[in-house]
Amino acid sequence: MGLRIASGISILFFILLASHSKAQTYSFTTAGNMESGNWAGVPGATNLVVSFQSGAGIGSTTALKTVTSSMGGDTNYIIRGDQVFPMVTGDKITVSFWAKSSVANMRLQPWVQESDGNTWMNFGDAYLTTSWKQYQFTVTLTTSTSNNYKVKFRGYNTGTMYIDNVNIGPVDYENVAQSGIYDVTLSQNSMTWPINTFRSTCPTYSLGYQGMQSKDQNPLDLFANRTINYTKFSYTNPITVHVNVLNTTKVPVAGQTVRILPSRFGITSTTSGNVVTFTITEPGQYSVEIGDNGYKNGLIIFADPTETSIPSKTDPLYKVVYEATAGSLSSLTGYTGIYFRRGVHDIGIFTVPSNIKNIYFEDGSWVYGALKMDANPNVKIFGRGVLSAFNLNYRSQHSVEAINGSNNIIVEGLVVADPKYFGIRLIGTGNTVNYAKVIGGWVYNMDGISAYAGSNVSKCFIWANDDAIKVYRDSLTWSDIVVWQLNNGGIIQMSWGGDVGGVTANNVKISRVDVLRAEWDVSRFNTGLLNCVGNKYHYAGWSHSLTNWLIEDVVTENPIPQIFNITPDPFSHTHIDGLYLKNWKVKMTMGTSFQNQIKGEDAADFLSGFVFDNVKFNNKLLTNINYITNGDMETGNWSAVPKTTDQVVTLGAGLGVGSTTGLRSVVTNMNGSTDYAMKSNELFHMDHNEEITISFWAKATAAGKRLVSWVQETDASGWMNIGDVNLTTGWEWYTATANISPISSDNYQVKFRGYATAYIYIDKVQIGPPDWRTIMVPEIQYLDTPTFLPNVIGARTAVITEVEKSFKNGTVYPNPAKNALNLDGYDEGTVYQVYGMQGELYSNGKGLSVDLSQLAPGMYFLLINGTERHKFIKQ
């Protein structure tokens, strides 16, 4: 079986031409399409004849045809559906059908009857026209609860009638805004059926309305007339989605490119007229982007796995509620669970009593309100319903909140719509958030998901106008997250400064983050894909330490304004050590007011342990490959080419950046020469037409001194200028990139040319492929040199890049380690090597203990038996 609708009713699939006014999602009867028979006439004294006529229905399908030429003295006759179904007294029920008649104003009355107590109820009266028309009636069921209802019609006139697409079912989403822009249907196993598509519209700014503040005006003006549309379903096996664009003024289709994101799933689509069709093969959250501007009225598909733990509505421990209010939840003594039935509820801000440990949202339920756990651990919130804060005031309550020791909270499958504050805020330990969807928050402070120490967040969608992924404590795992960021907040927020007395966020792993869009309008302290604010608001006694982070498989589907904004506030220390970024494919719009920043705030404790492993930025691999080793000026091997000048070159301690060793060139008399040079005596290889970047730090004691960087090869004496700068009196970093026009050679040298008397200082010269600073143009401060993997120059030592493979044979401990690593589960003949982060071999040996005593503190790789790899930290 493919799709399963989460109710206690077993239902098949049907074709429905749905009205958007009542948004009925499923029918109690499957015989209403008239394709399978199962209808009969009850003529009484009339001469009613009932038949099924192929090609006469809506869309040339089969229709039920009734012909009556004599009433025989009876006032009416009956057309009866013979399929039985259950209904519950007090529920709102809608019956809808299409009909037409041979003459106008033939009366047709839908009604239901149940056989247990032989009770019945009329739903309404339709007066037909001679053309097909849909009729719909909604009532509150006053007859008894029964499993044996049938739907019927009464006819009152002679003539011919046609009836098709009869549906009867609950009113799931009464007065909930439906899309009106998109109509979505699903097909599987030769069956097709519609699903509800909802709409969240950017509100109009009105100071004071629902607590709106003046700061809300900017985002609401920025996103005015925007919508986000979404639909949801549960399924197994591949399923095909058909998106019919109803409003092509808002979302033009003709001639437009369609993308189904995230791109990692490789989904392609076809377009026929205004219908986009595609097939998905695994649960997830998918964005349908039509054209360049279709996202402004975007569509998100929430495809959940089939539920496996639906509670029984007859379980005496569950309070089963229909159209619940705050009042109906005021007395829950004796219950351990709440079951929100399909339909609309409005519960306000509901503090979950300590005895309630399970809150179930039936598929088809829409609950206005918010849930708060205060000193109430071990609560499970699950199902396939919607929790909407639409009726709440802005910033009055987080949609799902757990505080004061409310640990081990589970949120599974829930759609959190229209948040007025955080979507999900779990300030406790050991939480699990799975297949949660946060969507529809438009103003600031609409953060995404926060879950504290020991929590696991996976398979979630986050639409946020503040920080989306909040990662503030130890041992957190995030995986398979799809993010749509509005104009405020960081996508991955590392720190807001910790807490009183200092807290840690150690051993964090974030995997597979797909960023659909980031719509930051101006550069702020809290923007960026990877953001670290620190103690921005200067809370006394706060500090934060972050160590051993892995963030892997990150993709931006569209270029975003900023990737890195790691700028902890200097008021209190935020320590970062061991930030490993692996397999990123990100794009940034360059040349704007946004700038990448990685800036520590403590000169005594640099940001350290940054590793860039296969990180592609604007389709270029971030590297730090240097063809020379003497550019740091610590090893000498530079000399002067004075020509006729009195140039003297000195390499000395304190002459470089940060008081390290640097090169100083002093010329006080040009003696008729137009220039002089500083030359590195180290030779290296470059290829003809190879793209090369030279970068260096330099200053002069007088501003405006010209310095040209260039290369020359000794075989044929070919040379080429690469950069030309006018120095300032303070240290500045200079970079220039060019394609090498001279021949390929193994004997290139890097040189600098001066043109006037001057004291010139040069340090940290690097030449090679465009490095990370050239590509990203970051502003950096108090940052230890990052490590870049892989090293792509074949002539250099190969490095180990697959560092996250688990061990097949045993374990390695401790990590971090001080003096030794122990190998448990291996034999005495185990061979190992210890490598540095740039592939340099530090030690090798055989046995079950690895001596680390001679290693400097830092991050290393351990290779076991030539195949198993592990990253470790030497303390």
PDB file of C-alpha atoms in Angstrom, residues 14 21 36 60 115 168 170 201 203 252 305 337 414 416 430 467 525 539 568 639 848:
ATOM      1  CA  PHE A  14     -10.421   8.511  -5.044  1.00  0.00           C
ATOM      2  CA  SER A  21     -13.534  26.620   0.740  1.00  0.00           C
ATOM      3  CA  SER A  36     -17.044   0.815  -9.053  1.00  0.00           C
ATOM      4  CA  SER A  60     -15.735  12.009 -19.215  1.00  0.00           C
ATOM      5  CA  SER A 115     -28.454   0.944  10.791  1.00  0.00           C
ATOM      6  CA  ILE A 168     -18.493  12.715   2.562  1.00  0.00           C
ATOM      7  CA  PRO A 170     -14.921  15.553   8.194  1.00  0.00           C
ATOM      8  CA  THR A 201       0.827  35.271   3.894  1.00  0.00           C
ATOM      9  CA  PRO A 203       1.059  40.162   7.411  1.00  0.00           C
ATOM     10  CA  PRO A 252       4.337  32.332 -14.178  1.00  0.00           C
ATOM     11  CA  PRO A 305       7.261   8.516   6.419  1.00  0.00           C
ATOM     12  CA  GLY A 337      -2.182  11.562  26.931  1.00  0.00           C
ATOM     13  CA  LEU A 414       4.662  18.023  13.704  1.00  0.00           C
ATOM     14  CA  VAL A 416       4.827  24.207  13.522  1.00  0.00           C
ATOM     15  CA  GLY A 430      18.458  14.548  25.835  1.00  0.00           C
ATOM     16  CA  ASP A 467      18.763  32.044  14.132  1.00  0.00           C
ATOM     17  CA  PHE A 525      26.307  41.044  13.485  1.00  0.00           C
ATOM     18  CA  TYR A 539      25.744  39.855  30.349  1.00  0.00           C
ATOM     19  CA  PRO A 568      32.379  36.925  18.984  1.00  0.00           C
ATOM     20  CA  SER A 639      68.652  37.899  -0.700  1.00  0.00           C
ATOM     21  CA  LEU A 848      48.604  -1.444  20.589  1.00  0.00           C
TER      22      LEU A 848
END
